[in-house]
Coordinates of C-alpha atoms and ligand atoms in Angstrom, one line a residue:
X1 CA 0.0 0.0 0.0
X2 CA 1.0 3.5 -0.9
X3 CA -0.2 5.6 1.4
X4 CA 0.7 9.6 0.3
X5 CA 0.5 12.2 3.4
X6 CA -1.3 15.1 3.9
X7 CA 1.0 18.1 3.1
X8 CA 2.9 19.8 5.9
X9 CA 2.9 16.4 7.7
X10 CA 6.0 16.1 10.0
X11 CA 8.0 12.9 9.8
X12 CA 8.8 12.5 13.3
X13 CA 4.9 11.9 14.6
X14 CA 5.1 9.3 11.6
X15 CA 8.5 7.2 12.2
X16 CA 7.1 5.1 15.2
X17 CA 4.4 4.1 13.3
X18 CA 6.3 2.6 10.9
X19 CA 8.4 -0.5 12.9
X20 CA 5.5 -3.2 13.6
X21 CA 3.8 -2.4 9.8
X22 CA 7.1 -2.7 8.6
X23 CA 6.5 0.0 6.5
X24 CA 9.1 2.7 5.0
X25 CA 8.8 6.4 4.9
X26 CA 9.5 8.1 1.5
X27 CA 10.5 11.9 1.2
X28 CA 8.8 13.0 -1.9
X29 CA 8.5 16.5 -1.8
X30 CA 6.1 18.5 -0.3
X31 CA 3.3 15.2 0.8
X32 CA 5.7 12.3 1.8
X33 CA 4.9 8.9 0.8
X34 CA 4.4 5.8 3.5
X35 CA 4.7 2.4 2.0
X36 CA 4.0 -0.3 3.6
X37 CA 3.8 -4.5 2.4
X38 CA 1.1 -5.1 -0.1
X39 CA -0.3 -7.7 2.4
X40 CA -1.6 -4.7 4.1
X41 CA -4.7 -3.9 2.4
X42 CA -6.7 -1.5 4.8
X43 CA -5.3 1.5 5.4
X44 CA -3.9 0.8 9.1
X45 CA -5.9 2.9 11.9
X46 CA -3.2 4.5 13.0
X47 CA -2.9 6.6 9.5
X48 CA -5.7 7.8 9.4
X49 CA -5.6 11.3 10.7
X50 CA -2.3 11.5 8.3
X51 CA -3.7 10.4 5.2
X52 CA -4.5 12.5 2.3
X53 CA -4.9 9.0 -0.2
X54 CA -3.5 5.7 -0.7
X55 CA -3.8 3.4 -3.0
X56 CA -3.6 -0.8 -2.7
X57 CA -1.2 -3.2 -4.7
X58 CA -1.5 -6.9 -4.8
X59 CA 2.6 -7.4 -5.2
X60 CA 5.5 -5.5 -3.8
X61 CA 6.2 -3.7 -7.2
X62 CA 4.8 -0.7 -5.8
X63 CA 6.6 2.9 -6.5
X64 CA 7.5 1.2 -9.5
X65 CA 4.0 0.2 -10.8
X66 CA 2.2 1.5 -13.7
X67 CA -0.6 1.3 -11.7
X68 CA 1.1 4.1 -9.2
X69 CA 2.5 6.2 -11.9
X70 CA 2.1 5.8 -15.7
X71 CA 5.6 6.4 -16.2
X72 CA 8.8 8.0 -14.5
X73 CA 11.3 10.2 -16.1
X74 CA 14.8 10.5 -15.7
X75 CA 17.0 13.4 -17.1
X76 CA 20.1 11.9 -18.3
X77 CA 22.9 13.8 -19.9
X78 CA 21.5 16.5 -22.0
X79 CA 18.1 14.5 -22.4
X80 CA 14.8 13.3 -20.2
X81 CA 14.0 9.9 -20.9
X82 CA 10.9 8.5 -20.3
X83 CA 8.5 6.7 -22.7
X84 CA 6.7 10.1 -23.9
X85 CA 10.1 11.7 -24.8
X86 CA 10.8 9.9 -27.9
X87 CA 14.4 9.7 -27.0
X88 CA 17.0 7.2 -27.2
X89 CA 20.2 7.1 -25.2
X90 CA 23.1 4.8 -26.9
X91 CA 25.3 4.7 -24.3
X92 CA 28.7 3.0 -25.6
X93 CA 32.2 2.2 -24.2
X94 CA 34.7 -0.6 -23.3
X95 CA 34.0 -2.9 -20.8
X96 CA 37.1 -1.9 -18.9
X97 CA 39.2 1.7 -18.6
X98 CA 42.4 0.0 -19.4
X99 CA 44.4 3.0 -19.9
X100 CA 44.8 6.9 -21.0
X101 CA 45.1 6.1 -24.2
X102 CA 42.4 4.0 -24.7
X103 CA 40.0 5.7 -23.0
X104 CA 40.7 8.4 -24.3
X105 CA 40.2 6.8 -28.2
X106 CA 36.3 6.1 -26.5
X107 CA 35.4 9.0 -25.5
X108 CA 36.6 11.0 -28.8
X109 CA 34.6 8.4 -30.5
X110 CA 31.1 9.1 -28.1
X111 CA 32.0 13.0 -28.9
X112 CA 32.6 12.7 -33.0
X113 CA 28.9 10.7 -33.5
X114 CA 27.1 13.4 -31.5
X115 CA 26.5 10.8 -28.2
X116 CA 26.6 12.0 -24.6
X117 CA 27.6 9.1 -22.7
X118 CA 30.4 7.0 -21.8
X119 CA 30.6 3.8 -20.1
X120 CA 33.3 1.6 -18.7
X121 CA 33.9 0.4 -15.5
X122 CA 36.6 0.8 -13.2
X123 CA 35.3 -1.7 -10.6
X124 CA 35.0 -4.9 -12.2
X125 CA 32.7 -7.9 -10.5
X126 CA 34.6 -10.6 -12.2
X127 CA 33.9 -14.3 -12.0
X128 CA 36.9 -15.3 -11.5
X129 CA 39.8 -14.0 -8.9
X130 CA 42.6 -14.0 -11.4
X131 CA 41.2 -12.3 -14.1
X132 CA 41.6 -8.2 -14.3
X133 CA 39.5 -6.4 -11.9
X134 CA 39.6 -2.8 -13.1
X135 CA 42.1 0.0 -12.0
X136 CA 39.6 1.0 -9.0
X137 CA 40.3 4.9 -8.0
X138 CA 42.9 5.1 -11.1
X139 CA 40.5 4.4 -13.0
X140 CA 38.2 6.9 -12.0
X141 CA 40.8 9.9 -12.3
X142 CA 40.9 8.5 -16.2
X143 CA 37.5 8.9 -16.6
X144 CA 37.5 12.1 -14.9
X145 CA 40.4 13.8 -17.2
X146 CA 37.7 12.6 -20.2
X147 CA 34.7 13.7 -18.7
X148 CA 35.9 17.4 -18.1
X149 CA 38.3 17.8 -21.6
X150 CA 34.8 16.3 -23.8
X151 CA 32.1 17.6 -21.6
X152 CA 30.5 14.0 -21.7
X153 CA 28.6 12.0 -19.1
X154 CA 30.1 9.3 -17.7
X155 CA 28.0 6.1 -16.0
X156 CA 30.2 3.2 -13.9
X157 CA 29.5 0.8 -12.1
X158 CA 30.1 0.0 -8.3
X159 CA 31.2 -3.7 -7.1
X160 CA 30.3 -3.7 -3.9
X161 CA 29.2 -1.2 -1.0
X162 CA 33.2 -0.8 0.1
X163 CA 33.5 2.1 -2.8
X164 CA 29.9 3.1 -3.3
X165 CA 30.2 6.4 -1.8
X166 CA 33.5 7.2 -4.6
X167 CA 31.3 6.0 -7.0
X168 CA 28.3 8.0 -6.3
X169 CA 30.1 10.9 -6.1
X170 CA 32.1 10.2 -9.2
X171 CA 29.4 9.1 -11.9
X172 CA 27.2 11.1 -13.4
X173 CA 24.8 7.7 -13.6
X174 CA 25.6 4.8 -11.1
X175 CA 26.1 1.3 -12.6
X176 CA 25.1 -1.6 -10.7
X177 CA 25.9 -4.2 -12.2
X178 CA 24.0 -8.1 -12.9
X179 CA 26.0 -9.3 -10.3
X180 CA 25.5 -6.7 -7.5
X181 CA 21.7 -6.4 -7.9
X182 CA 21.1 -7.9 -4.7
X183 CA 23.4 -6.0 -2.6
X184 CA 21.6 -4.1 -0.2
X185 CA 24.5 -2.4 0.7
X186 CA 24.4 -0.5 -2.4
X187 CA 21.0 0.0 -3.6
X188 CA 20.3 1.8 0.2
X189 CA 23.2 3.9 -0.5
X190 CA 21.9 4.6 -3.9
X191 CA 18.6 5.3 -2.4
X192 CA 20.0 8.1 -0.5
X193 CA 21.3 10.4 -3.6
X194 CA 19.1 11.6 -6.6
X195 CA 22.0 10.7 -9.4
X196 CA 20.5 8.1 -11.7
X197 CA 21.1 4.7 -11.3
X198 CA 21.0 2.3 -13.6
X199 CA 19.7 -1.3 -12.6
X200 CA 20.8 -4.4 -14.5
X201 CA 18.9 -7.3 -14.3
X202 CA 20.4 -10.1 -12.2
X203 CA 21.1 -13.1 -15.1
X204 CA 19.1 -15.4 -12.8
X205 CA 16.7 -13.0 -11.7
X206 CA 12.7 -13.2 -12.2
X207 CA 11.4 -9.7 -13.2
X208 CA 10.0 -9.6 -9.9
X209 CA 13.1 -9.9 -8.6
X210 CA 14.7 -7.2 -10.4
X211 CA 11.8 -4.7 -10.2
X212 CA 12.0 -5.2 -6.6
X213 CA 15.7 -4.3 -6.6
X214 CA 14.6 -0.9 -7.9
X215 CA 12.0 -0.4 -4.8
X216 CA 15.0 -0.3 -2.3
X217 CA 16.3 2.6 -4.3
X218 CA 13.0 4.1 -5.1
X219 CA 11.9 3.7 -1.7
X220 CA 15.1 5.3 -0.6
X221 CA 14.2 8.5 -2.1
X222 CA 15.9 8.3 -5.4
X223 CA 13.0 8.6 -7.9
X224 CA 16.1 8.5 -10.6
X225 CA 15.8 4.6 -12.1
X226 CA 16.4 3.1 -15.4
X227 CA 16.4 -0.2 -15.7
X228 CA 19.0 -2.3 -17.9
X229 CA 18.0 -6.2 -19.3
X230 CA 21.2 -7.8 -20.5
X231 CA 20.6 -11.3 -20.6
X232 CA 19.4 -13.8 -18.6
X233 CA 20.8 -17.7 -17.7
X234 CA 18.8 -20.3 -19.7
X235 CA 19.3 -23.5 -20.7
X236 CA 20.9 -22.1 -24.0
X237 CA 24.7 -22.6 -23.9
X238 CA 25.7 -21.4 -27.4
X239 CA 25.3 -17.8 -26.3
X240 CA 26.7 -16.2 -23.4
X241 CA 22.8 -15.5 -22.0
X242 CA 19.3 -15.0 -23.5
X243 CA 17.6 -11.8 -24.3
X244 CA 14.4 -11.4 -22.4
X245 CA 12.6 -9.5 -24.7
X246 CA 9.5 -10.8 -23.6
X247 CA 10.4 -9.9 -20.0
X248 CA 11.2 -5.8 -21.6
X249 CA 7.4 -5.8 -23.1
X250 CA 6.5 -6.8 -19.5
X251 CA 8.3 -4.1 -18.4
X252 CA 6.8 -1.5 -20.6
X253 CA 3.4 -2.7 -19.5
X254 CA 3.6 -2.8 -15.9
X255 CA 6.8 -1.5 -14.8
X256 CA 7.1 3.0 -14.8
X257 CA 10.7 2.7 -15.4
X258 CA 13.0 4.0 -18.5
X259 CA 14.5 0.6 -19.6
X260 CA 17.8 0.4 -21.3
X261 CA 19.0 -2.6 -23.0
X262 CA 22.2 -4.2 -23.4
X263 CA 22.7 -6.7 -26.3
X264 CA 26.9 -6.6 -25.9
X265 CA 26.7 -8.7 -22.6
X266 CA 22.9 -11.1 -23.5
X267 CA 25.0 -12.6 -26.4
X268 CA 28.4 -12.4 -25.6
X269 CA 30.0 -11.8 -29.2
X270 CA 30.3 -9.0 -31.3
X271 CA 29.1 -10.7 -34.8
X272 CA 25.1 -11.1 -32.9
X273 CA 25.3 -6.9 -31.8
X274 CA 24.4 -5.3 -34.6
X275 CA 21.7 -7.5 -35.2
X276 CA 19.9 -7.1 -31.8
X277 CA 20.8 -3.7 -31.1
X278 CA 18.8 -2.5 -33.6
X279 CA 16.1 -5.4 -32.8
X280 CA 16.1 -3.7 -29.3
X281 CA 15.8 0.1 -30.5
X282 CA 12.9 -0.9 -32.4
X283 CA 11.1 -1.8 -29.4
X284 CA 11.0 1.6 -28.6
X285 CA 13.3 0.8 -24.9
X286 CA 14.8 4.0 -23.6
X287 CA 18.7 3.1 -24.5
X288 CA 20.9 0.8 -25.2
X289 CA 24.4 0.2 -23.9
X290 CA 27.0 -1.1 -26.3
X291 CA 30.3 -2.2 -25.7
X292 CA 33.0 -0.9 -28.0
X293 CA 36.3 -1.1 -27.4
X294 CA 39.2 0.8 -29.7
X295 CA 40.7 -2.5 -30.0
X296 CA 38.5 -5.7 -28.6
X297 CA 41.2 -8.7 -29.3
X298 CA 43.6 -6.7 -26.5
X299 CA 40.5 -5.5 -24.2
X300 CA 41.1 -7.0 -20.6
X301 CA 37.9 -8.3 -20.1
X302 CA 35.0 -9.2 -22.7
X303 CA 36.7 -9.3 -25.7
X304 CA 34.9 -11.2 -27.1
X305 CA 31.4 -8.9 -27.5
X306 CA 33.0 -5.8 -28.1
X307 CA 32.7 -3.9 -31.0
X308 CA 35.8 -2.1 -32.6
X309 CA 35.1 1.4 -33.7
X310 CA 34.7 0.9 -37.4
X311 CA 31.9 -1.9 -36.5
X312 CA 30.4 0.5 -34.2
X313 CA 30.4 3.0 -36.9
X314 CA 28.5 1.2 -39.1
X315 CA 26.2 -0.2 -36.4
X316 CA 25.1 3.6 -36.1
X317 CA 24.5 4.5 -39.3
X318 CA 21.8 2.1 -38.7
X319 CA 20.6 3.1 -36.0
X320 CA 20.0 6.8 -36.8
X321 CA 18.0 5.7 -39.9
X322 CA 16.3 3.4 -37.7
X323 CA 15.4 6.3 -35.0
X324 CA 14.6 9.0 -37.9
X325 CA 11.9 6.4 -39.3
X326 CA 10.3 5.4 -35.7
X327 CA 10.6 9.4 -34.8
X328 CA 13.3 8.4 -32.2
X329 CA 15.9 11.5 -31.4
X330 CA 19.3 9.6 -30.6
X331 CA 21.8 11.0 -28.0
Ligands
PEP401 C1 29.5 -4.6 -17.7 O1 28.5 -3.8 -17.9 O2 30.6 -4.5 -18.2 C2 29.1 -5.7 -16.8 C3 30.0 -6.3 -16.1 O3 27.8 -6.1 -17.0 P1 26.9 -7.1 -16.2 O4 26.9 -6.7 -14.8 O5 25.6 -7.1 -17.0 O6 27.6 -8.5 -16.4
MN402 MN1 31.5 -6.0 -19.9

């Protein structure tokens, strides 16, 4: 249940109410919001003299529902996405900052095609121990020196909660990444700042799951959510995960979120990208995220999927004509 206060209520004579409900108080502007289990479906006595309106859910997607709010909005870069904004954010980079130079290569590309974003992590969740983990704070400096000499945005991801706050404060838009969709250390602290935060879908998440992920930060206070499908585990072994395209129209249905989709990461190798990238921008998502790398053979981690610069070139071209003829503005 959302239950939204009557203005001008203070949120001291509301916090003890909150414990045996187990509900969570949400600043949102002038009337804060109370929301409580969906197994609570009368508004609970105790409320009452406090309640301007609420409103009953039969799951825990709640701030997140369609049912709640048609659809969010979240300004990202130069642009608001949000389904009525007939935008599209292609948000490229290599998987990995390796190094000056080559992040320097990607973010020249993002500013010669007219894009706004960059991505690459500097904290890498890697499967396994041996494998490069990113250049951590070094890597953040890099991406700084880009950010400010190309006036671009910059979105990385966080590991773990031991460098959420650098992040935060770093990123422009906060990664979290398939692996780190359950830590509650981060989403809280992602809850508690209004930089977007982009959400990507655990691979052996339901969409439950994953849209509940996004109530921790939405019930945090951080109205700022876009939500990223990049593949899912199936039973499939001959590409790296599977799409769940069915899973985004779900989304779009039910779910008030921008969704972004990453097609670098669901099939693992570069020759399937172009293909599904433009498969994904005509479902009319929010973004995608593409990795390109300046040169993938050498990238330190998924070398595989990435796209070299010529590839990603030509992928755009496609795109563009793609967005002109479904009235989608690219940035
Ligand atoms: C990444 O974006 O480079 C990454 C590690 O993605 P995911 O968390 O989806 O595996
Ligand atoms: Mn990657």
């Amino acid at each position: 249940m959302i239950i939204r206060l009557k203005q001008g209520v203070d949120p001291n004579s509301i916090n003890p109410l909150l414990g045996a409900l187990h509900a969570v108080f949400v600043p949102n502007g002038v009337a804060n919001l109370v929301v409580t289990p969906s197994s609570v479906r009368d508004l609970p006595e105790e409320f009452e003299p406090f309640t301007d309106q609420y409103q009953v859910f039969d799951n825990d997607i709640q701030l997140a529902s369609s049912l709640y709010k048609e659809r969010r909005e979240v300004e990202l870069g130069p642009a608001v996405i949000g389904r009525d904004h007939q935008n599209t954010a292609v948000i490229i980079g290599p998987c990995s900052v390796e190094s000056r130079e080559q992040i320097r290569k990607s973010a020249e590309l993002v500013k010669d095609l007219g894009l706004s974003i960059l991505r690459a992590g500097s904290y890498k969740p890697r499967t396994s121990p041996y494998s490069f983990q990113g250049l951590a704070e070094e890597g953040l400096k890099l991406l700084e020196e880009v950010r400010s000499e190309f006036g671009i945005r910059i979105i990385t991801e966080a590991r773990d909660a031991t460098h959420i706050d650098e992040v935060i404060a770093f990123s422009d838009i906060i990664q979290i990444g398939t692996k780190a969709m359950y830590d509650q250390g981060i989403l809280r602290k992602c809850g508690k700042t209004t930089k977007p935060v982009l959400i990507k879908r655990g691979f052996g998440s339901t969409l439950q799951d994953f849209v509940q992920a996004a109530e921790f930060v939405l019930s945090g206070g951080n109205p700022n959510v876009i939500l990223c499908e990049r593949g899912i585990r199936t039973f499939e072994t001959r590409t790296r995960f599977t799409l769940d395209l069915c899973g985004v129209a779900w989304l779009k249905e039910h779910v008030n979120l921008p969704v972004v989709l990453d097609p670098s990461h669901a099939i693992g190798m570069a020759y399937g990208v172009p293909d599904l990238a433009r498969a994904c921008m005509a479902m009319g998502v929010e973004g995608l995220l593409i990795e390109v790398h300046p040169d993938p053979a050498n990238a330190k981690s998924d070398p595989a999927q990435q796209l070299n610069h010529q590839q990603f070139r030509e992928l755009f071209v496609t795109l563009q004509e793609l967005g002109n003829a479904l009235g989608l503005r690219i940035f």
